[in-house]
Coordinates of C-alpha atoms in Angstrom, one line a residue:
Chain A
X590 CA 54.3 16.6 -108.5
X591 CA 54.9 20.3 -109.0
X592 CA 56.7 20.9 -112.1
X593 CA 60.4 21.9 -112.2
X594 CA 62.2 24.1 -114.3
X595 CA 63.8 22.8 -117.7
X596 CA 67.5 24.1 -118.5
X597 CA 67.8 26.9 -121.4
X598 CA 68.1 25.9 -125.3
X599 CA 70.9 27.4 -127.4
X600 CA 70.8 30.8 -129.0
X601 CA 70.6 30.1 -133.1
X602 CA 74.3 29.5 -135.0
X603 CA 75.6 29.1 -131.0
X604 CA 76.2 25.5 -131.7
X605 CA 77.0 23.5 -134.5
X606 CA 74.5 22.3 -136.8
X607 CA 74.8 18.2 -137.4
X608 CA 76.0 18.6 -140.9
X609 CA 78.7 20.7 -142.0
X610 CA 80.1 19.2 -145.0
X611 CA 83.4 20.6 -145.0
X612 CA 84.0 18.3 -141.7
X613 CA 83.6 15.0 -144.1
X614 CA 82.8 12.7 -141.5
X615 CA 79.6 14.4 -140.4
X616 CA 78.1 13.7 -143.9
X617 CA 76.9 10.0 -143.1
X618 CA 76.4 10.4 -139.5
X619 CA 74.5 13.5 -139.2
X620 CA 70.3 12.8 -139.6
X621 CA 68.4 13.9 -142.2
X622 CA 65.5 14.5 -140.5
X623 CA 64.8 17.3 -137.3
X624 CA 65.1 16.8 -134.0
X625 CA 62.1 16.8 -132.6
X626 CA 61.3 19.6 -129.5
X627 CA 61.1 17.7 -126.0
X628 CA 60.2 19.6 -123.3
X629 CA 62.5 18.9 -120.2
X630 CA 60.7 16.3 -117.8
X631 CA 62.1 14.6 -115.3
X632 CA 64.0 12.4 -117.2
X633 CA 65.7 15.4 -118.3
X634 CA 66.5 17.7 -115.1
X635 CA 67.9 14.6 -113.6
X636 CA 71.3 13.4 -114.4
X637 CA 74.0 11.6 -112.9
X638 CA 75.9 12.0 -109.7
X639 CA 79.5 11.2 -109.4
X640 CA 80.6 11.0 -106.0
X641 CA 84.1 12.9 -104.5
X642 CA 85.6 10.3 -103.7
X643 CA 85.9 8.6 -107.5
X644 CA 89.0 12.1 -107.5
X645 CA 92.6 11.6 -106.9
X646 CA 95.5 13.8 -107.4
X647 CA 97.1 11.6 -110.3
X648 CA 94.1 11.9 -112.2
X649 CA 94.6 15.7 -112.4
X650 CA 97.7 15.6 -112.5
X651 CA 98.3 14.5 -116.1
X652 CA 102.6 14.7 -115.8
X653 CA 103.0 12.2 -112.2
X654 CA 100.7 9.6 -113.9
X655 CA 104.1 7.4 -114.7
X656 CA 108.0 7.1 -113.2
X657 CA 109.3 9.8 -115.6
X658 CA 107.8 13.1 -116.5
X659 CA 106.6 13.2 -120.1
X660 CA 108.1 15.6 -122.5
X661 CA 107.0 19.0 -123.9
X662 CA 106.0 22.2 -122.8
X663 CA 104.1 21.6 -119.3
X664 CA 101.0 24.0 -118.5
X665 CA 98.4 24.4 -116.0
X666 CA 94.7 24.4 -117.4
X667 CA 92.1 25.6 -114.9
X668 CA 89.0 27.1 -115.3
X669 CA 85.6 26.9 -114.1
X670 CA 82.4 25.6 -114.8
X671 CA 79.6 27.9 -114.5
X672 CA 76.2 27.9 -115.7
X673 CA 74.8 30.9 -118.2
X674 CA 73.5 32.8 -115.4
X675 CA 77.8 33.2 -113.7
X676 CA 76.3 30.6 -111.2
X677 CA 79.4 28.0 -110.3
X678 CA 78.8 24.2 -111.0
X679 CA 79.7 22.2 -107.9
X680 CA 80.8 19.0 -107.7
X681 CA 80.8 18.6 -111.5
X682 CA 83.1 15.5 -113.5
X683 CA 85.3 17.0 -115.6
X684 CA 86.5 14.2 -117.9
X685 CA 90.1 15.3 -120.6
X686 CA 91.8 13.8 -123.0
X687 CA 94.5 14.7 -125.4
X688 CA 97.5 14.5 -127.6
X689 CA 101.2 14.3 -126.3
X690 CA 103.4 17.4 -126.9
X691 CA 104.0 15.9 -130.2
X692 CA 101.0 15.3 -131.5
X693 CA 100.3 11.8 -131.1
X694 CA 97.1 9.8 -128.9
X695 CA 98.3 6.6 -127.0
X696 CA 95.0 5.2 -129.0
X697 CA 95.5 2.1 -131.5
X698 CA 93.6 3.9 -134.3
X699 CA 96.4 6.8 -133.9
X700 CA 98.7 6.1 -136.7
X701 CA 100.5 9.1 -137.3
X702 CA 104.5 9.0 -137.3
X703 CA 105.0 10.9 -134.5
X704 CA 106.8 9.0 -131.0
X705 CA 104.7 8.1 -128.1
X706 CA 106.0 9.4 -125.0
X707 CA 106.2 6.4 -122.2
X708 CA 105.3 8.6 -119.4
X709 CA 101.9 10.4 -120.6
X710 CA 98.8 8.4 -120.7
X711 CA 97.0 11.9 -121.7
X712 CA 94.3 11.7 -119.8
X713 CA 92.6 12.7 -116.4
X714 CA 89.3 13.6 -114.5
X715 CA 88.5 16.3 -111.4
X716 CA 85.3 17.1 -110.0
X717 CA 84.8 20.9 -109.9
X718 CA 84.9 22.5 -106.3
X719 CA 82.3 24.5 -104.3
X720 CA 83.1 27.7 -106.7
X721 CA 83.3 25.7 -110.1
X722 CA 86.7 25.7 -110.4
X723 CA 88.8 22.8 -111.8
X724 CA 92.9 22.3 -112.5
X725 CA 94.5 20.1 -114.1
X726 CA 98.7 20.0 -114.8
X727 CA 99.7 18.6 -118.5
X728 CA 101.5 19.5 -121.3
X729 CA 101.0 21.1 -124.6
X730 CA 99.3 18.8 -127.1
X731 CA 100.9 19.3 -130.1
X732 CA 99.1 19.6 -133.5
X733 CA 98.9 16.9 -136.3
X734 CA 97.9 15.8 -139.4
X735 CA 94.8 13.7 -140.0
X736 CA 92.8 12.7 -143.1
X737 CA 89.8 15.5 -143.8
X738 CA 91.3 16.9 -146.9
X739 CA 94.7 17.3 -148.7
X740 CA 96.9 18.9 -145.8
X741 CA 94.5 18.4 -143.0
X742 CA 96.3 19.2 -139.7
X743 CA 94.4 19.8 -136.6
X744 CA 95.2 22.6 -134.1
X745 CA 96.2 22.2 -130.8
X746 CA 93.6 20.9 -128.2
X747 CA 92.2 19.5 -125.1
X748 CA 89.2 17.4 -124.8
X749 CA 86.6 17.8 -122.3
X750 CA 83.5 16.2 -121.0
X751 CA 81.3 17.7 -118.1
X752 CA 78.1 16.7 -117.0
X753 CA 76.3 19.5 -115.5
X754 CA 73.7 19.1 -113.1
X755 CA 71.5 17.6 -115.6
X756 CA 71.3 14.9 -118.4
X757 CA 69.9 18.5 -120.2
X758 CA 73.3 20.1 -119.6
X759 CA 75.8 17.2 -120.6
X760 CA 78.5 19.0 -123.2
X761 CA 81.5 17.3 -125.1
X762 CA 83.9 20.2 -126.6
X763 CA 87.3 21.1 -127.2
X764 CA 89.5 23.5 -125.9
X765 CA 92.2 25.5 -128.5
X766 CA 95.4 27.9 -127.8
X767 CA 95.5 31.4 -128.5
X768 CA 97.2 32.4 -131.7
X769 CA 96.9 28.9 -133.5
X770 CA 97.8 29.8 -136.7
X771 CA 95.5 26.6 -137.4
X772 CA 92.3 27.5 -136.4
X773 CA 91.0 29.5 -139.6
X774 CA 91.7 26.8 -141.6
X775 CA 90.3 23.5 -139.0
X776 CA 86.9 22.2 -139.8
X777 CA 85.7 21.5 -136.0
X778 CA 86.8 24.3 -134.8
X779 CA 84.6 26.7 -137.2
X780 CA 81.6 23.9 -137.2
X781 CA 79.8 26.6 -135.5
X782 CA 78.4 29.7 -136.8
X783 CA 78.5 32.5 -134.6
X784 CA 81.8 33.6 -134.0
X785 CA 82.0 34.4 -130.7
X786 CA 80.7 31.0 -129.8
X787 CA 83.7 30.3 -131.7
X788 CA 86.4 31.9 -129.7
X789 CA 84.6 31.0 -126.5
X790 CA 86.9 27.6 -126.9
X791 CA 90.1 29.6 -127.1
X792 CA 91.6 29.4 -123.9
X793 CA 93.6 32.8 -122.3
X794 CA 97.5 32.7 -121.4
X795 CA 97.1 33.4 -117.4
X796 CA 100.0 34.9 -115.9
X797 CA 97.8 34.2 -112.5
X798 CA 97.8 30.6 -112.6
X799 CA 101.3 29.9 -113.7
X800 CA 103.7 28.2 -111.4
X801 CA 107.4 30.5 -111.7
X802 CA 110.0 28.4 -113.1
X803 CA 107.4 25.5 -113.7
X804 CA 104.4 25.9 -115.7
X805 CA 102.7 28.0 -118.0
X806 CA 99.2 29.3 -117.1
X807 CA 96.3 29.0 -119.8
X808 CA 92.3 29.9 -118.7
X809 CA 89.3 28.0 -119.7
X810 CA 86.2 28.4 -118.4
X811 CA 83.3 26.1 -119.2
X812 CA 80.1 27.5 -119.5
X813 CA 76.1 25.2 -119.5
X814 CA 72.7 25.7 -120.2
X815 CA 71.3 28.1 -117.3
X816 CA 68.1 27.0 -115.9
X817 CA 64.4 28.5 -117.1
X818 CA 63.4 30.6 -114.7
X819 CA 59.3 29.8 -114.6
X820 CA 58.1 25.7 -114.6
X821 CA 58.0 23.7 -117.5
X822 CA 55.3 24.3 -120.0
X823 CA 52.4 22.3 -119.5
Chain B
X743 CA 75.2 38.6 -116.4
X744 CA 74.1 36.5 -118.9
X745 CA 76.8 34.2 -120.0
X746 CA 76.2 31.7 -122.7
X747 CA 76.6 28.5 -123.0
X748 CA 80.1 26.9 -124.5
X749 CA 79.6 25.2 -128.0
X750 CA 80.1 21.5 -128.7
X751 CA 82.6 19.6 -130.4
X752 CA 83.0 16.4 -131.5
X753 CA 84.6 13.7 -129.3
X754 CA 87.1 12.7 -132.2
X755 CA 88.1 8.9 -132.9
X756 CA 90.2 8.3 -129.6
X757 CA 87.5 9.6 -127.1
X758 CA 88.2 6.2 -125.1
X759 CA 91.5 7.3 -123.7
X760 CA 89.5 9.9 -121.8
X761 CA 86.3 8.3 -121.3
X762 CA 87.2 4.3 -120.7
X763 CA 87.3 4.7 -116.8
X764 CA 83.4 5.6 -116.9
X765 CA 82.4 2.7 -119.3
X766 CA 79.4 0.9 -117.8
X767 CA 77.8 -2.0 -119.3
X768 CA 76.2 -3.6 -116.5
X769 CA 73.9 -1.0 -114.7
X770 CA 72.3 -3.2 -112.0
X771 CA 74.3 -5.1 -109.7
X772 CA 73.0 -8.3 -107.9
X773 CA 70.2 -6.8 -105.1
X774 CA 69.0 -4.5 -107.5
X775 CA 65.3 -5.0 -107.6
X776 CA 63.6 -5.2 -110.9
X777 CA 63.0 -7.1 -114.1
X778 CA 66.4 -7.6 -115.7
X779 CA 66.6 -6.9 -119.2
X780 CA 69.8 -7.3 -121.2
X781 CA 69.5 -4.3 -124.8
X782 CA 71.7 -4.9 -127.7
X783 CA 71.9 -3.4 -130.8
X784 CA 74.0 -1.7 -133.4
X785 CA 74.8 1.9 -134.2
X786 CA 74.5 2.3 -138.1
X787 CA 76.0 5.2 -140.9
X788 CA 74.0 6.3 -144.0
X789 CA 75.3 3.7 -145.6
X790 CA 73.9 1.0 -143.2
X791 CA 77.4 0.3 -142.0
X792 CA 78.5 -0.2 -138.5
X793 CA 80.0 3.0 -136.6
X794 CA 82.6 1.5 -134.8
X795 CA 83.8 5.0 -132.8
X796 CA 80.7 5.7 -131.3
X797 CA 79.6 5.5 -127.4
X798 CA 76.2 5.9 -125.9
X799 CA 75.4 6.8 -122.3
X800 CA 72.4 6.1 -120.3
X801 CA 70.3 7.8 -117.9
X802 CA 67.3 5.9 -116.2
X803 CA 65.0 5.8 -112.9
X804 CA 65.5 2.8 -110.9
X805 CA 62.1 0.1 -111.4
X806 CA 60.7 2.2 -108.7
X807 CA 60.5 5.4 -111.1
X808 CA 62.9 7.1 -108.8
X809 CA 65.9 8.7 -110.0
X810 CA 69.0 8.8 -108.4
X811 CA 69.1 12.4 -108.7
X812 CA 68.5 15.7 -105.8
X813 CA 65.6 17.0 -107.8
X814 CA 63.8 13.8 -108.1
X815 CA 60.7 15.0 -105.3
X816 CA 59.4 11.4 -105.5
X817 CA 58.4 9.9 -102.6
X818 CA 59.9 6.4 -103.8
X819 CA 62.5 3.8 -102.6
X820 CA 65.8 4.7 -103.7
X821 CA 68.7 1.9 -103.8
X822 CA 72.1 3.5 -103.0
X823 CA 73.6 0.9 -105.1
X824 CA 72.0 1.8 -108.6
X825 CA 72.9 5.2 -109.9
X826 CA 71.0 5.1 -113.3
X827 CA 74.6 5.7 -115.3
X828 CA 75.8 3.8 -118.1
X829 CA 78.3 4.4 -120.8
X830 CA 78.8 1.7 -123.7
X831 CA 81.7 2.0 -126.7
X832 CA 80.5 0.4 -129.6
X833 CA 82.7 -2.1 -131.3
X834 CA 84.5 -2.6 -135.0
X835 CA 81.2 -3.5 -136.2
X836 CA 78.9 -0.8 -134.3
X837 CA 77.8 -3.1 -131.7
X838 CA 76.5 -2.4 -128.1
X839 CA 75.3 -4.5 -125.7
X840 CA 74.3 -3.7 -121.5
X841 CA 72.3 -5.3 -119.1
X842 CA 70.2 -3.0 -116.9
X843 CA 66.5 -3.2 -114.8
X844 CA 63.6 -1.8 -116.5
X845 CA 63.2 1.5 -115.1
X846 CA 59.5 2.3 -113.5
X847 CA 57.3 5.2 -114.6
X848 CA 58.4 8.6 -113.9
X849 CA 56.0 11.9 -114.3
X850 CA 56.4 13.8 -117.2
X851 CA 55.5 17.4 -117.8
X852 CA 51.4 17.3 -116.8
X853 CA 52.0 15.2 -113.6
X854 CA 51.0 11.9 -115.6
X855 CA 53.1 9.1 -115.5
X856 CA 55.5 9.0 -118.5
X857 CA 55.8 5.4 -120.0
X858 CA 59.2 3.4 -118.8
X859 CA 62.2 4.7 -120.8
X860 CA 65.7 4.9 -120.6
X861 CA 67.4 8.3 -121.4
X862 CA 70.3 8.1 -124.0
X863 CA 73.2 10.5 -125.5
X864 CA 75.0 9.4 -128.5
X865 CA 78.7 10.4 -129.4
X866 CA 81.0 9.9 -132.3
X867 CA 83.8 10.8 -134.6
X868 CA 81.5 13.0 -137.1
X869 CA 78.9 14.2 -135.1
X870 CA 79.8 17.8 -133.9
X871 CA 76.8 17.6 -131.0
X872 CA 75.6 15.3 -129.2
X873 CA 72.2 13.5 -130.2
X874 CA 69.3 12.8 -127.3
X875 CA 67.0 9.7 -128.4
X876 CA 65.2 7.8 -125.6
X877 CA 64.7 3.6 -125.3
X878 CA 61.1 2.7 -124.8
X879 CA 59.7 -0.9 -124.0
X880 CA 57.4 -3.0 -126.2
X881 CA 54.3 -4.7 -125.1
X882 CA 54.1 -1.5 -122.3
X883 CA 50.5 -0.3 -122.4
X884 CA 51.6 3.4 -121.8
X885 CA 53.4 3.4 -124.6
X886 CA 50.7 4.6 -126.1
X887 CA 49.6 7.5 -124.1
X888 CA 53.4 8.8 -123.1
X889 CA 54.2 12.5 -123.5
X890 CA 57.2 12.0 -125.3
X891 CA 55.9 9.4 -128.1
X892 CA 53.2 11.7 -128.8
X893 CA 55.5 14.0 -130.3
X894 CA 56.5 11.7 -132.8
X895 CA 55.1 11.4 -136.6
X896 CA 53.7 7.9 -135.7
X897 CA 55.4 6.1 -138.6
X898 CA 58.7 7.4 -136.8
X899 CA 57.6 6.3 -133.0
X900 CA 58.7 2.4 -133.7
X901 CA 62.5 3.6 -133.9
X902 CA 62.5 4.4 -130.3
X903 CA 60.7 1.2 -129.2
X904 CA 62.7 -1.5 -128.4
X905 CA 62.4 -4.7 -130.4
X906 CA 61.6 -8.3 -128.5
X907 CA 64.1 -11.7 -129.5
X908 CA 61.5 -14.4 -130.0
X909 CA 62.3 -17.2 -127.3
X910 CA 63.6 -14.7 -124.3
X911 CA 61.7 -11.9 -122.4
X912 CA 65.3 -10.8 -121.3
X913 CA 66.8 -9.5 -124.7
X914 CA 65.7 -6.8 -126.0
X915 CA 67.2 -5.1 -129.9
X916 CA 67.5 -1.4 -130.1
X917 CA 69.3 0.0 -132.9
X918 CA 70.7 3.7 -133.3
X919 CA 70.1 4.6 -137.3
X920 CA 71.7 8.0 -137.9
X921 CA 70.6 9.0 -141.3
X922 CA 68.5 7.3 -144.3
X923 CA 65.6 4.5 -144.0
X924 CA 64.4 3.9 -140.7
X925 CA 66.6 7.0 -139.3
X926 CA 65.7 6.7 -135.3
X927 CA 64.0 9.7 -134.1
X928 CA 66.6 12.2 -131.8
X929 CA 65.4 15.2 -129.4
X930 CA 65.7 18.8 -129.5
X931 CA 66.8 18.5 -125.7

């Protein structure tokens, strides 16, 4: 077998680094020891397919998943996934989760005293299309208090998962507001170093995807490990 | 252009609202040809206690060594009913448990076969990336010459090596240590 090309590694301080203290958790679950360097094999430049037909329109549509329409702010999120080269990702899963408008997770472990809303689950899925591009239709999480430090709240976000082509290009992050007057002072958001990196997870407002007299507009675009242009090392 | 890549985040304590649909304990279903094996094992803090918000997913070759992948150039049987995919929650006391086939050798970076292994993310509340580890088999002779292994101190290499349950070839213990004693090895991937 010829070899294939491996994806890209990240630039340094472009990612977070396993312990970062002031994000208390990470103490006892980050390891001690390096990572050790794999070269991408097969294993690695292979990854798992999900098939179109696993997509339906409630799933991206996070406000029709129940009878009524859940409360807050509605807003389109859209975006696409691209790798580091602008090429689009096709066909990708794009897995979100979130917080209602006011700041609470339909999750047992969610304790905080703010309502649950009846008609938002908070979640939903989409496979990207043949340019990259995804949409989903929510509403604003809202932000909320949780246990770090003394006065911990967490800015507003969006979870996402995406695959990639590759089980070398699988990414969990989160996706912030612009303006949060929360993010200097959240842990996970500044986890990582370099600062653009940082602001990379700020959506845009997007006058071009709101819906008049319906929906705000906010821009995310999701970008993976471009591929190494020469084979694998032997 | 040169874009670069977005930077990870953790996937927080209530990951399974999003992430539920996908879970996958059972990779093979009946016709799936192979030697069953069932892996359980815990995934375990500093401290040595259970992490009860983690999930790991898997990524394997069928027992043929083929992937269920575009790329995979093998010249093997594939089985449109396996797709090599599993995703497991851990529960209030770090637990895991899924039954799958033993996957068959795929090549690794040389053209020589690479001993069986499953490929395996790990995500939690506390861990700001994910962390790549791989499950090999005991009692596999390539254990011994595999690519992968062989980057591994070799008092280290055990923690990736799946442990055998005296009585049954079928069960197999695997356990994820995150930092401390016995801390299992995790890729640069």
């Amino acid at each position: 077998m010829s070899n294939l090309p491996g994806y890209r590694r990240a630039l340094t301080g472009t990612q977070p680094e396993y312990l970062h203290p002031a994000y208390v958790s990470s103490r006892k679950r980050a390891p001690a020891q390096p990572l050790v360097y794999l070269p991408h094999t097969l294993s690695e430049i292979t990854g798992p397919v999900f098939a179109p037909e696993t997509v339906n329109v409630k799933a991206c549509d996070l406000t029709r998943q129940h009878s009524g329409e859940p409360l807050g702010e509605r807003i389109i999120v859209s975006g696409r996934v691209l790798d580091e080269d602008g090429k689009p990702v096709r066909k990708t899963l794009v897995e979100v989760w979130q917080a209602n408008a006011a700041g609470r997770y339909r999750h047992k472990v969610d304790q905080h005293q703010a309502p649950l809303d009846a008609n938002f689950s908070g979640h939903g899925y989409a496979l990207t299309d043949s340019e990259g591009r995804y949409r989903f239709i929510t509403v604003r999480p809202g932000a909320y208090p949780w246990g770090n430090h003394h006065n911990a709240w967490r800015p507003a976000h969006v979870h996402f998962s995406v695959f990639g082509p590759a089980f070398a290009t699988r990414l969990v992050t989160q996706m912030y507001f612009p303006g949060d007057p929360l993010l200097p002072f959240d842990p996970i958001y500044n986890c990582t170093a370099d600062e653009s990196a940082r602001q990379q997870l700020i959506s845009a407002f997007d006058w071009e995807s709101t819906i008049p007299g319906h929906a705000l507009g906010y821009k995310f675009d999701i970008i993976l490990n471009g591929r190494e242009a020469t084979p694998m090392e032997k | 252009m040169t874009l670069r890549a977005t930077t990870s985040q953790t996937v927080g304590p209530f990951f399974s609202i999003g992430l539920e649909r996908l879970n996958r304990a059972g990779l093979a279903g009946p016709g799936i040809a192979g030697e069953r094996v069932t892996i359980e094992g815990r995934v375990l803090d500093a401290d040595g206690v259970g992490v009860p918000d983690a999930i790991i997913e898997l990524w394997q070759a069928n027992s043929y060594g083929k992937y269920a992948h575009p790329e995979d150039p093998q010249d093997k049987p594939m089985e449109a009913a396996f797709q090599g995919y599993g995703r497991i929650p851990t529960d209030e006391d770090g637990k895991f448990r899924f039954a799958t086939v033993k996957p068959g050798a795929v090549p690794g970076p040389d053209g020589k076969l690479q001993a069986p292994h499953i490929a395996v993310s790990v995500f939690m509340r506390g861990l700001l990336r994910r962390l790549v580890t791989r499950i090999y088999f005991p009692d596999e002779p390539g254990n011994a010459g595999d690519f992968a292994l062989s980057l591994v101190a070799p008092e280290r290499r055990q923690t990736l090596i799946a442990r055998k349950t005296p009585g049954t070839d079928e069960l197999l213990k695997w356990d994820v240590i995150m930092q401390g004693p016995g801390e299992t090895v995790f890729f640069d991937c």
